[in-house]
PDB file of C-alpha atoms in Angstrom:
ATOM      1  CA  UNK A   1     -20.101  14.721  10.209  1.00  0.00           C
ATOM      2  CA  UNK A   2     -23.126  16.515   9.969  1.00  0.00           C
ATOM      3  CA  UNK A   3     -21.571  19.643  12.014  1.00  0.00           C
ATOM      4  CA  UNK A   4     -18.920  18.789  10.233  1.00  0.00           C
ATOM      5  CA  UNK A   5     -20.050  20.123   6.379  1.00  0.00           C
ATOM      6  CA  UNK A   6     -17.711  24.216   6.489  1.00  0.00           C
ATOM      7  CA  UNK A   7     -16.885  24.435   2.742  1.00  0.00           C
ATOM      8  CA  UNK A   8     -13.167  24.772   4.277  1.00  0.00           C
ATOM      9  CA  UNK A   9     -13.102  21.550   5.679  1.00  0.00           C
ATOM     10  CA  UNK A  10     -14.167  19.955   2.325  1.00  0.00           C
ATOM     11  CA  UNK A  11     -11.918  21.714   0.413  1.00  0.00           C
ATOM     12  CA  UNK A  12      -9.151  20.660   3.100  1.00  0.00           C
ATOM     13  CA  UNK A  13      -9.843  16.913   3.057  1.00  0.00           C
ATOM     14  CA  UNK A  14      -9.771  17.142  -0.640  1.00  0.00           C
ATOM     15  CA  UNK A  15      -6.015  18.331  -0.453  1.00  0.00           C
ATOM     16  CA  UNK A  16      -5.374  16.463   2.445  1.00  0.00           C
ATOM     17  CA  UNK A  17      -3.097  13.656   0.700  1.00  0.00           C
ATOM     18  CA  UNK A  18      -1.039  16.247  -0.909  1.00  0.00           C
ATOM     19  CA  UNK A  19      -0.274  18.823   2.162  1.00  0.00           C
ATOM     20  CA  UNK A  20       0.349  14.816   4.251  1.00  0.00           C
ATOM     21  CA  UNK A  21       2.948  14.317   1.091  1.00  0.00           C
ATOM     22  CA  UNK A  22       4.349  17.610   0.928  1.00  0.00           C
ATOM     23  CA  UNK A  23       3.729  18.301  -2.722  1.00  0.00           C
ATOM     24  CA  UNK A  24       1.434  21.352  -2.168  1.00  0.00           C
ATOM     25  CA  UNK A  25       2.314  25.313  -3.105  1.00  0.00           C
ATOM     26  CA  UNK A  26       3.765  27.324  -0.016  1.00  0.00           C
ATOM     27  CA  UNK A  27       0.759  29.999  -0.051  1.00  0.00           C
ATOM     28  CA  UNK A  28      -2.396  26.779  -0.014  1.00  0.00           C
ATOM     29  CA  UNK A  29      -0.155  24.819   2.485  1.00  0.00           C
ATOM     30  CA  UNK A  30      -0.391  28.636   4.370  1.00  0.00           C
ATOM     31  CA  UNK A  31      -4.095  28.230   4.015  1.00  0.00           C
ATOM     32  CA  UNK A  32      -4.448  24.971   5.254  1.00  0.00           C
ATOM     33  CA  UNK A  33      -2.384  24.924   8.455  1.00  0.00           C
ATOM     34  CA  UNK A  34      -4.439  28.083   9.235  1.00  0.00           C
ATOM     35  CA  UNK A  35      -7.640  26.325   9.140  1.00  0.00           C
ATOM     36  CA  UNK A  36      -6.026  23.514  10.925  1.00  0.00           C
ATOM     37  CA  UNK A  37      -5.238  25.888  13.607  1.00  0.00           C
ATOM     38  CA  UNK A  38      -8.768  26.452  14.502  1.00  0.00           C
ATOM     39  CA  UNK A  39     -10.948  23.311  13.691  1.00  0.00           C
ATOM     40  CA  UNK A  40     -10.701  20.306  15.838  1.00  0.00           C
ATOM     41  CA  UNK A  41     -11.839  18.001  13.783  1.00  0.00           C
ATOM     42  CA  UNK A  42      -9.779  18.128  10.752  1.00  0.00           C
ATOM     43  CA  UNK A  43      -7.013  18.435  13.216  1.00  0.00           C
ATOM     44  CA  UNK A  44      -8.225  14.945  14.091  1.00  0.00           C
ATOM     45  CA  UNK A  45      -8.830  13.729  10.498  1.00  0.00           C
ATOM     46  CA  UNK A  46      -5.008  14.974   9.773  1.00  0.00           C
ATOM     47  CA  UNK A  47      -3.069  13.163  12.615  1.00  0.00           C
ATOM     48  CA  UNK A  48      -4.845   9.595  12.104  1.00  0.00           C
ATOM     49  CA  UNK A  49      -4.406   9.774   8.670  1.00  0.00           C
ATOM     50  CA  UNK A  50      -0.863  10.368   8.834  1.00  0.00           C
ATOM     51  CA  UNK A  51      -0.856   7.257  11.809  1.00  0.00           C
ATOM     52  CA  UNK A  52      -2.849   5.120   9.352  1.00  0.00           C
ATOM     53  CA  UNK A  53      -0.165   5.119   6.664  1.00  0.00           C
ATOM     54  CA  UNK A  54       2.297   4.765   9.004  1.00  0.00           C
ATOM     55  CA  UNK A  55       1.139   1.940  10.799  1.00  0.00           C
ATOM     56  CA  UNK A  56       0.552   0.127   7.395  1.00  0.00           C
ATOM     57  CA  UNK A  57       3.996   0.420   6.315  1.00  0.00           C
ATOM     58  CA  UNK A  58       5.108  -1.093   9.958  1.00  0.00           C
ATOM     59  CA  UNK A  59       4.354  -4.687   9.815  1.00  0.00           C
ATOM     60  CA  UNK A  60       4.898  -4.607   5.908  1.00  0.00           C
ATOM     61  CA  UNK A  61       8.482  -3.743   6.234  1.00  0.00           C
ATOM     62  CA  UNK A  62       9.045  -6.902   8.473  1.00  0.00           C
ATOM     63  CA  UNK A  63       7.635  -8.845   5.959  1.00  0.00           C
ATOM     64  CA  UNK A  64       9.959 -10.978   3.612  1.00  0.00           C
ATOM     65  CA  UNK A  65      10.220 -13.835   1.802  1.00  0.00           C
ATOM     66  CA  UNK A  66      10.477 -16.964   3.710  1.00  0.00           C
ATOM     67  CA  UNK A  67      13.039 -19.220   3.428  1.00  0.00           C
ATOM     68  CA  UNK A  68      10.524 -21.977   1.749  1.00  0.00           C
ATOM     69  CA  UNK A  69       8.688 -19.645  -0.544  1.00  0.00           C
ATOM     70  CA  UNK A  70      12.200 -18.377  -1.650  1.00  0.00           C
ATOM     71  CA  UNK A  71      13.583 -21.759  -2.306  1.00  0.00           C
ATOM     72  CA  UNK A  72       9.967 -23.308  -4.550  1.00  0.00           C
ATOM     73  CA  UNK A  73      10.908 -19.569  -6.274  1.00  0.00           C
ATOM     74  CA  UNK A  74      14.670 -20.532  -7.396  1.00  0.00           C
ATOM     75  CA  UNK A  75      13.636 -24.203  -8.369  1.00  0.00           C
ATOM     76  CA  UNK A  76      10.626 -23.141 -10.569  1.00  0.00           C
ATOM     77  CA  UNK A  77      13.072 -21.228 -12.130  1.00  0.00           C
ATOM     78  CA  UNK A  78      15.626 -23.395 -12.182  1.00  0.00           C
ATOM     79  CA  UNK A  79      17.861 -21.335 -10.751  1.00  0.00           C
ATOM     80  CA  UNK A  80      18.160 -24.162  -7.720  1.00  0.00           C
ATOM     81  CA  UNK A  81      22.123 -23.659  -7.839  1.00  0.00           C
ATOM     82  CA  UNK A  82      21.992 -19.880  -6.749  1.00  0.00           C
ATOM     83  CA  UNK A  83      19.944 -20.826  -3.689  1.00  0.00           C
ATOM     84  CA  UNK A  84      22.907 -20.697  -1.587  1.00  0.00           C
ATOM     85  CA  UNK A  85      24.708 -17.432  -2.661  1.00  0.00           C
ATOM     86  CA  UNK A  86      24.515 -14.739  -0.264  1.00  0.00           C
ATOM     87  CA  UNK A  87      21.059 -12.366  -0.792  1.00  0.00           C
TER      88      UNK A  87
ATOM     89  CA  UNK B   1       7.474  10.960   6.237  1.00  0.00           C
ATOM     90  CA  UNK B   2      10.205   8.496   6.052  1.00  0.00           C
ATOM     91  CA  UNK B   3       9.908   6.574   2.503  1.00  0.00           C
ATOM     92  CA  UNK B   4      11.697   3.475   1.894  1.00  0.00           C
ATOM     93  CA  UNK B   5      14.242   3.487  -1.241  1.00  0.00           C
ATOM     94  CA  UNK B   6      14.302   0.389  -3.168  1.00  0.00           C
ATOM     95  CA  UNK B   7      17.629   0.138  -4.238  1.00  0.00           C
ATOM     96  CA  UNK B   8      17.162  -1.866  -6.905  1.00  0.00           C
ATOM     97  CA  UNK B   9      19.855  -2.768  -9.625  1.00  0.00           C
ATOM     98  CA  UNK B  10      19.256  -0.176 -12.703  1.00  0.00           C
ATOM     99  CA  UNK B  11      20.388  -2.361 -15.788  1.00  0.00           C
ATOM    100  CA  UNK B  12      18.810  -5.520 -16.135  1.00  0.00           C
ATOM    101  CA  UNK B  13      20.341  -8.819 -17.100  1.00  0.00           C
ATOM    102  CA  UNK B  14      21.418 -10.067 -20.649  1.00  0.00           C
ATOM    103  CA  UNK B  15      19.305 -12.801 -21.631  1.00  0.00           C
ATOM    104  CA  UNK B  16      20.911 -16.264 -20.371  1.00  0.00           C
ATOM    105  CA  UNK B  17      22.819 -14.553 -17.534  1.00  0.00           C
ATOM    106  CA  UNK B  18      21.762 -16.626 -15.173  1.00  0.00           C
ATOM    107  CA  UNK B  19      23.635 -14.805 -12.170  1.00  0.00           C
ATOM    108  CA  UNK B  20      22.283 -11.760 -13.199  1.00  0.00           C
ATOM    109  CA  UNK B  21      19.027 -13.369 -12.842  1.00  0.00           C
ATOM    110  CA  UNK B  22      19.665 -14.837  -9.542  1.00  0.00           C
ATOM    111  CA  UNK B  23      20.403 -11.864  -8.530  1.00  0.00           C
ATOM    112  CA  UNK B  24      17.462  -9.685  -9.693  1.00  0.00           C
ATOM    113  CA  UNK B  25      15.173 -11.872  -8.172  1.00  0.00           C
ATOM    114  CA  UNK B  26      16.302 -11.763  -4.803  1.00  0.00           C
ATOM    115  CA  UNK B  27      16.526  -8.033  -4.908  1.00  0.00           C
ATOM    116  CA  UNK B  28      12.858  -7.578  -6.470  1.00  0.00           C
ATOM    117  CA  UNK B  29      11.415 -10.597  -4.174  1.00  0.00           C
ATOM    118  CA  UNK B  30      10.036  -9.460  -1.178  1.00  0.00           C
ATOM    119  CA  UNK B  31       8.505  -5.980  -2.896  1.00  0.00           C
ATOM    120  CA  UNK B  32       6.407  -8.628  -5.424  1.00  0.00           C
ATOM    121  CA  UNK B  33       5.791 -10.820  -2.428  1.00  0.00           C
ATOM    122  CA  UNK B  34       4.353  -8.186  -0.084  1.00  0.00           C
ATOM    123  CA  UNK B  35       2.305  -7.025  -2.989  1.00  0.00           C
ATOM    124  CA  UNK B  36       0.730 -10.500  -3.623  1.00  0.00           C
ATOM    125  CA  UNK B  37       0.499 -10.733   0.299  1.00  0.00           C
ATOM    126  CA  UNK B  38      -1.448  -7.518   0.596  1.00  0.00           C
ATOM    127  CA  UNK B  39      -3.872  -7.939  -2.248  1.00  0.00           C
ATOM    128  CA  UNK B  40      -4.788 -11.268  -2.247  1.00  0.00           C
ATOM    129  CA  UNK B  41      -4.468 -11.201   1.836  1.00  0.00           C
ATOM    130  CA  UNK B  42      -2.645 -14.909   2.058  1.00  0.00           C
ATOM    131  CA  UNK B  43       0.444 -16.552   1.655  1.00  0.00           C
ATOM    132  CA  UNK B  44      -0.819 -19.166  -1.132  1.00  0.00           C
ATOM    133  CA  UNK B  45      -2.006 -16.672  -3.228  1.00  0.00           C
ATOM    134  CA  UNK B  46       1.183 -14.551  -2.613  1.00  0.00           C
ATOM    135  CA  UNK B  47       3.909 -17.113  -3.881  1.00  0.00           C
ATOM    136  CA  UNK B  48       1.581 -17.636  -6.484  1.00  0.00           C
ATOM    137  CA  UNK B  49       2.002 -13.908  -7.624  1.00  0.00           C
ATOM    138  CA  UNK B  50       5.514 -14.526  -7.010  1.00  0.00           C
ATOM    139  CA  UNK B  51       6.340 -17.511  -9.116  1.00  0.00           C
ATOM    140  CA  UNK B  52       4.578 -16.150 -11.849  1.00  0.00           C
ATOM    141  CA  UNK B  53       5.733 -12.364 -12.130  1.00  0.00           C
ATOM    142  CA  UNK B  54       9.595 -14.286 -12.591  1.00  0.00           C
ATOM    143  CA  UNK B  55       8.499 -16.938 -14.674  1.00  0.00           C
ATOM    144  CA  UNK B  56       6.605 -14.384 -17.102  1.00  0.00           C
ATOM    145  CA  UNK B  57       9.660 -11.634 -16.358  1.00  0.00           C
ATOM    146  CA  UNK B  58      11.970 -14.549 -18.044  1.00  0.00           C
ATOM    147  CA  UNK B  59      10.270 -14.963 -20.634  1.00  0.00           C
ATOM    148  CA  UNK B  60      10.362 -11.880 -21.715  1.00  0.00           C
ATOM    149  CA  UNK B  61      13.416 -10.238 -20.023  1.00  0.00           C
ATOM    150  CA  UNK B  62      14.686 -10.023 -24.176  1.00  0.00           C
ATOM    151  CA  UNK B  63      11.891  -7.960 -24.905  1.00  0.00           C
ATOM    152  CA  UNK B  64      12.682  -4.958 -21.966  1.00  0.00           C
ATOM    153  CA  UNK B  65      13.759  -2.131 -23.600  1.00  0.00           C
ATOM    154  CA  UNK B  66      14.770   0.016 -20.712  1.00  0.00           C
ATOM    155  CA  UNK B  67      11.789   2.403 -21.894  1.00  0.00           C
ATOM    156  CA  UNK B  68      10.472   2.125 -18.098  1.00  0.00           C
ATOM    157  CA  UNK B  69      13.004   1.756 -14.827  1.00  0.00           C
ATOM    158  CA  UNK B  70      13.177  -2.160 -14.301  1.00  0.00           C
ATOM    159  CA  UNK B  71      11.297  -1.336 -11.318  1.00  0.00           C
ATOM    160  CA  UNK B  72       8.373  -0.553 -12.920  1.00  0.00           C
ATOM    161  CA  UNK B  73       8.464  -3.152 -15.906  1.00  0.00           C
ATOM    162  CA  UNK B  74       8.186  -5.826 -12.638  1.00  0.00           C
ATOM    163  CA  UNK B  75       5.571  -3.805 -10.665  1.00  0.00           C
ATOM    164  CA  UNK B  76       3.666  -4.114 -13.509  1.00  0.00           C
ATOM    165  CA  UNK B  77       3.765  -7.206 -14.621  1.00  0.00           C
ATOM    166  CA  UNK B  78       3.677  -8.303 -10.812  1.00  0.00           C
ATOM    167  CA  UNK B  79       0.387  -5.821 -10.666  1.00  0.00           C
ATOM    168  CA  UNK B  80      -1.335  -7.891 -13.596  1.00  0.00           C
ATOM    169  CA  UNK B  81      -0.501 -10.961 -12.093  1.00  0.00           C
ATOM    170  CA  UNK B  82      -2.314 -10.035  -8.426  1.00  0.00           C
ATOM    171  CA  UNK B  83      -5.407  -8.407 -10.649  1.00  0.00           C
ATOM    172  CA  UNK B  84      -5.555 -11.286 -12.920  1.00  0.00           C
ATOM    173  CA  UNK B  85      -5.574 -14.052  -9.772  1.00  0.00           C
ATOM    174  CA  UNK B  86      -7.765 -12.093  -7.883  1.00  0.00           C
ATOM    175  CA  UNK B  87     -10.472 -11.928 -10.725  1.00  0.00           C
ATOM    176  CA  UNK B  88     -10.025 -16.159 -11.461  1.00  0.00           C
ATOM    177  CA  UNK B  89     -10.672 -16.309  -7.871  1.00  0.00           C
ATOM    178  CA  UNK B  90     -13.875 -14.353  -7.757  1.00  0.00           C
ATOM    179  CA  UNK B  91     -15.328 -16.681 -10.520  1.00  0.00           C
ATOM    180  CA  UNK B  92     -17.037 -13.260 -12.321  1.00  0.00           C
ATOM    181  CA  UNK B  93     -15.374 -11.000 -14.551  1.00  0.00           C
ATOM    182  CA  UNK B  94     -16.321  -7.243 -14.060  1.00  0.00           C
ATOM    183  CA  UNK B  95     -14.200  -5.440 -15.329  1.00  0.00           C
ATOM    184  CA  UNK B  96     -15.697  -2.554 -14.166  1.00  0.00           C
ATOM    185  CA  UNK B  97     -14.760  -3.310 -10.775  1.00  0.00           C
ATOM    186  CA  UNK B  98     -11.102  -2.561 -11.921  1.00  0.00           C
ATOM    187  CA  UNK B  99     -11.959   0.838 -12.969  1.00  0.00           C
ATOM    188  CA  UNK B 100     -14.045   3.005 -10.217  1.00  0.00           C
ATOM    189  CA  UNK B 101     -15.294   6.145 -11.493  1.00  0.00           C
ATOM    190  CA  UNK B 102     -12.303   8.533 -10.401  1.00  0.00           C
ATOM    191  CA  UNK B 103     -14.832  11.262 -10.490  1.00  0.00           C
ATOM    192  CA  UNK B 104     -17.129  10.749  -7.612  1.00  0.00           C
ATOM    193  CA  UNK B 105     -16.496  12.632  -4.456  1.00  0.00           C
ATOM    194  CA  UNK B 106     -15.009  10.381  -1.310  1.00  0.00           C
ATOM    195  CA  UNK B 107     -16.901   9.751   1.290  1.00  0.00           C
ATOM    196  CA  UNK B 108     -16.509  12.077   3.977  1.00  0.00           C
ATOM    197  CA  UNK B 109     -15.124  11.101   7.225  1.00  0.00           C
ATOM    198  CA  UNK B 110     -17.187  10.047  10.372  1.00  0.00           C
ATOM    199  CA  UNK B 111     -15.027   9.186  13.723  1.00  0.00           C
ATOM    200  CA  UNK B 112     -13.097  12.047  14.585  1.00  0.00           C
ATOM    201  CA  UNK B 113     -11.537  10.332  17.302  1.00  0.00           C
ATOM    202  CA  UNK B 114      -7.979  11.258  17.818  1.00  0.00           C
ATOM    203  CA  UNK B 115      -6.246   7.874  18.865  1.00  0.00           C
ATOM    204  CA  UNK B 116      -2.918   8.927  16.989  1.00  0.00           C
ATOM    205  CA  UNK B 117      -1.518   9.442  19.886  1.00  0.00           C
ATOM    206  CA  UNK B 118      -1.995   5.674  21.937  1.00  0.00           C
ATOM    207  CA  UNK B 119       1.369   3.766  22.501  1.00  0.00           C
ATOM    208  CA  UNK B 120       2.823   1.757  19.376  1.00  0.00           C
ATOM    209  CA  UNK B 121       2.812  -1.609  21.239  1.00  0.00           C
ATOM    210  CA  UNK B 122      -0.944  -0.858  21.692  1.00  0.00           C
ATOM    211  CA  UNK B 123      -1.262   0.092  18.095  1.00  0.00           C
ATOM    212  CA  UNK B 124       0.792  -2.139  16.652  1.00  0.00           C
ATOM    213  CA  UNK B 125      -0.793  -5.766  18.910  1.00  0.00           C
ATOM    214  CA  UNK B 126      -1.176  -9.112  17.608  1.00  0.00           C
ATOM    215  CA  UNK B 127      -5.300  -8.136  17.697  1.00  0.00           C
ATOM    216  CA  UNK B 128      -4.449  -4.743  16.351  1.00  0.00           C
ATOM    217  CA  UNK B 129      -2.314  -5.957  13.321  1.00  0.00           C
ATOM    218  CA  UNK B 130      -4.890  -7.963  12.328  1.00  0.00           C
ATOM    219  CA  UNK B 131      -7.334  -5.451  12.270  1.00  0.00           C
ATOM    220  CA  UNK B 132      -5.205  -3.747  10.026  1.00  0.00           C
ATOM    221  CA  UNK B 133      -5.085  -6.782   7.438  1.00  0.00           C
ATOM    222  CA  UNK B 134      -9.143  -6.401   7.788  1.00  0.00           C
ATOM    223  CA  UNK B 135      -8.897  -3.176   6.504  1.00  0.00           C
ATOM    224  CA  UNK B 136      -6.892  -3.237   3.650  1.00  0.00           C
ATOM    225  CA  UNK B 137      -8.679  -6.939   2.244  1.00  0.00           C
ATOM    226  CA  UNK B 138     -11.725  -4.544   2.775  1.00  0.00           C
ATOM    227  CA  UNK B 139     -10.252  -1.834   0.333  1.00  0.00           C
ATOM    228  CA  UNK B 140     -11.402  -1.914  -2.926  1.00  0.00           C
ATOM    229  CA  UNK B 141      -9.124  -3.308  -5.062  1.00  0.00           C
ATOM    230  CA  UNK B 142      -8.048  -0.870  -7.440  1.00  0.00           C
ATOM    231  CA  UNK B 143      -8.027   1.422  -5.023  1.00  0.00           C
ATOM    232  CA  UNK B 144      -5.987  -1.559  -2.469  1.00  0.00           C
ATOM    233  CA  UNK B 145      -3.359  -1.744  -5.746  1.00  0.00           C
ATOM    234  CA  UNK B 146      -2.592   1.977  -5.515  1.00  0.00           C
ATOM    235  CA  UNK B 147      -2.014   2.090  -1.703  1.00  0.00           C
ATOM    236  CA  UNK B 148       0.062  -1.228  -1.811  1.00  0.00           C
ATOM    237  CA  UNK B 149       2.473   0.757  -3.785  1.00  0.00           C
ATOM    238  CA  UNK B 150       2.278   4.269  -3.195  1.00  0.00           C
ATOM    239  CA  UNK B 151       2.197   3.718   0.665  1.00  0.00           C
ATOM    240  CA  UNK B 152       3.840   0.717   2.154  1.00  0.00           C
ATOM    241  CA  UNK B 153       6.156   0.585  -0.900  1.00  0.00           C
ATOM    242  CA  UNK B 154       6.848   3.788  -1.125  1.00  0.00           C
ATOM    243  CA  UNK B 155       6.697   3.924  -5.203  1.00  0.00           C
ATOM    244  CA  UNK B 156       6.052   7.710  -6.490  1.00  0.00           C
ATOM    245  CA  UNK B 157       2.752   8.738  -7.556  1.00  0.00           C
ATOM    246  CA  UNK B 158       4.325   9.277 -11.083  1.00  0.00           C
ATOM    247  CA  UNK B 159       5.612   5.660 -11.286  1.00  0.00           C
ATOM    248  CA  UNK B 160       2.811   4.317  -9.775  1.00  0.00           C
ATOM    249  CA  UNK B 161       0.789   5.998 -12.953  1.00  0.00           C
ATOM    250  CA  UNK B 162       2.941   3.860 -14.957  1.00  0.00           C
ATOM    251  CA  UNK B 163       2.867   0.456 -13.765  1.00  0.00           C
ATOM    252  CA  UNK B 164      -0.883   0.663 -13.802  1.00  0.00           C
ATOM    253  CA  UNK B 165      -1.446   2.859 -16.702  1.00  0.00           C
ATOM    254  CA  UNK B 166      -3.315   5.507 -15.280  1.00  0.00           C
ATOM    255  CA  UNK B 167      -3.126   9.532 -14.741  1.00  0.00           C
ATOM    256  CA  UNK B 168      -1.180  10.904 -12.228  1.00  0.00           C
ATOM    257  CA  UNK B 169      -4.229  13.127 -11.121  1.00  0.00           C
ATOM    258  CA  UNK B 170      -6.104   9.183 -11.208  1.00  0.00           C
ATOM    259  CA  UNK B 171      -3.606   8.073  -8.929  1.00  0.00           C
ATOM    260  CA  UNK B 172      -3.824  10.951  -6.283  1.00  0.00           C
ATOM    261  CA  UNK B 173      -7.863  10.253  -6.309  1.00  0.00           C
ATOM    262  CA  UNK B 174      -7.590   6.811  -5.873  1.00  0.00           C
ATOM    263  CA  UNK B 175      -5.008   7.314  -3.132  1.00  0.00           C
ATOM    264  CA  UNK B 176      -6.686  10.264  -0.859  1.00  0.00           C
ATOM    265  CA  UNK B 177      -9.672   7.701  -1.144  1.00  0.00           C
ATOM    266  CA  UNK B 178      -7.903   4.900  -0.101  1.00  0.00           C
ATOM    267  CA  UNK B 179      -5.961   6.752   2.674  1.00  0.00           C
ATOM    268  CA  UNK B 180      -9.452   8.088   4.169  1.00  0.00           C
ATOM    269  CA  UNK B 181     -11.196   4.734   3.789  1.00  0.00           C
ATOM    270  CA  UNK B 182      -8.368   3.097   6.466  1.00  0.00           C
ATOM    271  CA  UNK B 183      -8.281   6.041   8.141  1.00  0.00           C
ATOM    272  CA  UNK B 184     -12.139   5.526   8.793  1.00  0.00           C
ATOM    273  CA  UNK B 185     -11.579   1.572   9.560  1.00  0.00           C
ATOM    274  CA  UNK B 186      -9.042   2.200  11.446  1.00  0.00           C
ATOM    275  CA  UNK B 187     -10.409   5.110  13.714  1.00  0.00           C
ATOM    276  CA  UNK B 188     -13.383   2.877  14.215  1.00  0.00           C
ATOM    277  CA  UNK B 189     -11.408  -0.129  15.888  1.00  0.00           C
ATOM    278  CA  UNK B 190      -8.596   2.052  17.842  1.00  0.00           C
ATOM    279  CA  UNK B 191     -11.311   4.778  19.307  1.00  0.00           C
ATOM    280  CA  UNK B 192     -13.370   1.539  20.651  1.00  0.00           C
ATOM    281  CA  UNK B 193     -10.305   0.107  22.161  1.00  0.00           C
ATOM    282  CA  UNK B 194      -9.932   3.705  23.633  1.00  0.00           C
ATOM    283  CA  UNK B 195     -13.756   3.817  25.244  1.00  0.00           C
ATOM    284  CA  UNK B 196     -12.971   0.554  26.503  1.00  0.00           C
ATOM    285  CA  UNK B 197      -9.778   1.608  28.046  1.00  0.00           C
ATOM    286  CA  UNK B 198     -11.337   4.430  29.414  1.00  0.00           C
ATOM    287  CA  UNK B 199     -14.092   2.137  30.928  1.00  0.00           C
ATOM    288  CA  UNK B 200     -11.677   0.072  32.122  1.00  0.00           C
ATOM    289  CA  UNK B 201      -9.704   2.891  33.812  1.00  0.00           C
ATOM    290  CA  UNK B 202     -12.764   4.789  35.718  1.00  0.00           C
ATOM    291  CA  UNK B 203     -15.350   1.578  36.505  1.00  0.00           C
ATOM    292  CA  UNK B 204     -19.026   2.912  37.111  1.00  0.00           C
ATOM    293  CA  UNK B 205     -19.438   3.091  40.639  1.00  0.00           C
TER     294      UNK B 205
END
């Protein structure tokens, strides 16, 4: 990091989770993919960040509840007679 | 980005309809359970959360006003459940650990290895999935409970404030720091696997 310290790229990684969820203003989203255009580096920082949240929401959306878990659930709240109704 | 849409009922149940009930708790299930999962880290821990965001949630479904989305009455008490088992667990109370000073700067990042690109079986292996568990249980955990739902449930930053009763602009710190943090973990693992592969491709005379 320590060629790494251009006031830009600070200022970048500061709005980096904004400009990744779209909620920045037209003319500093300009700004940004301008100095994306010519430094490497935040280039790099950019694309695995945006791989890194989406390879956390991956496994997490094939995780449910499993059967067992889901049936202790309905008996503790003795709900035990809805176990078998359709989810 | 694609964001998943919990379609979750709007209106919740009358006290004592038990259908109702039955019903809200298999549609607001696996959200709680993945959030006990990822913030405690195992399965024990996450029923636990579970069991005890319902019970509490039925004892005092009479009480919901509707001044929050039903959504976010759960998250939160689902939140304080995971927070509150987490600090039992770690025998010492410091509360201080709950609230990290928002101000500071992040750290700034180190590997600038660009290993976005390697194929998703490769990213996504039985090795490589657990490396991403690593990283998350290594997240702190306030800023672990703002990740959880802002980016693997896909809550909104504004309704993320809410369940945990901070700022908006708290929540966007505490989320670009979490973000770079995995990033960092992450970068570290995947760019080794990528020297190795390398290696592995062009042996040393």
């Amino acid at each position: 990091m320590s060629d790494h310290l251009h006031k830009n790229c600070q200022d970048l990684l500061g709005s980096l989770s904004e400009y990744i969820d779209g909620g920045l203003p037209p003319d500093l989203c300009r700004e940004i993919e301008k100095h994306l255009e010519g430094c490497d580096n935040c280039r790099v920082v950019l694309n695995t960040t945006r791989r890194t949240i989406d390879l956390m929401q991956i496994p997490a959306e094939e995780e449910t509840v499993p059967t067992d878990v889901r049936e202790r659930l309905f008996k503790r709240l003795n709900l035990d007679d809805y176990l078998n109704r359709q989810k | 980005m694609k964001r998943k849409t919990a379609r979750f009922p709007s209106k919740p149940c009358a006290p004592g309809d038990r259908t109702e009930f039955a019903r809200l708790v298999d549609a607001y299930s696996a959200p709680i359970y993945r959030l006990g999962l990822k913030m405690l880290g195992n399965q024990q821990d996450a029923e636990d959360v579970l069991q005890n965001t319902f019970l509490n949630a039925l004892t005092h479904l009479a009480d919901f006003e509707g001044r929050s989305s039903l959504s976010t009455w759960l998250y939160r008490i689902a939140s304080n459940e995971a927070l509150m088992l987490l600090r039992r667990k770690k025998n010492a109370v410091n509360l201080d650990d709950f609230h990290p000073d928002d101000a500071e700067e992040s750290p700034l990042p180190e590997v600038f290895v660009d290993w976005s690109a390697l194929p998703e079986d490769e990213l996504l292996s039985g090795e490589a999935k657990m490396a991403l568990d690593a990283a998350i249980n290594k997240l702190p955990e306030p800023l672990r409970m703002v990740f959880i739902l802002r980016d693997i449930e896909g809550v909104s930053i504004k309704e993320t404030a809410e369940i945990l009763g901070l700022t908006e602009t708290n929540v966007k710190t505490r989320l670009l720091r979490a973000r770079m943090f995995l990033r960092e973990q992450l970068s570290a693992y995947y760019s080794e696997r990528l020297t190795r592969e390398e290696t592995h491709e062009r042996p040393s005379p």
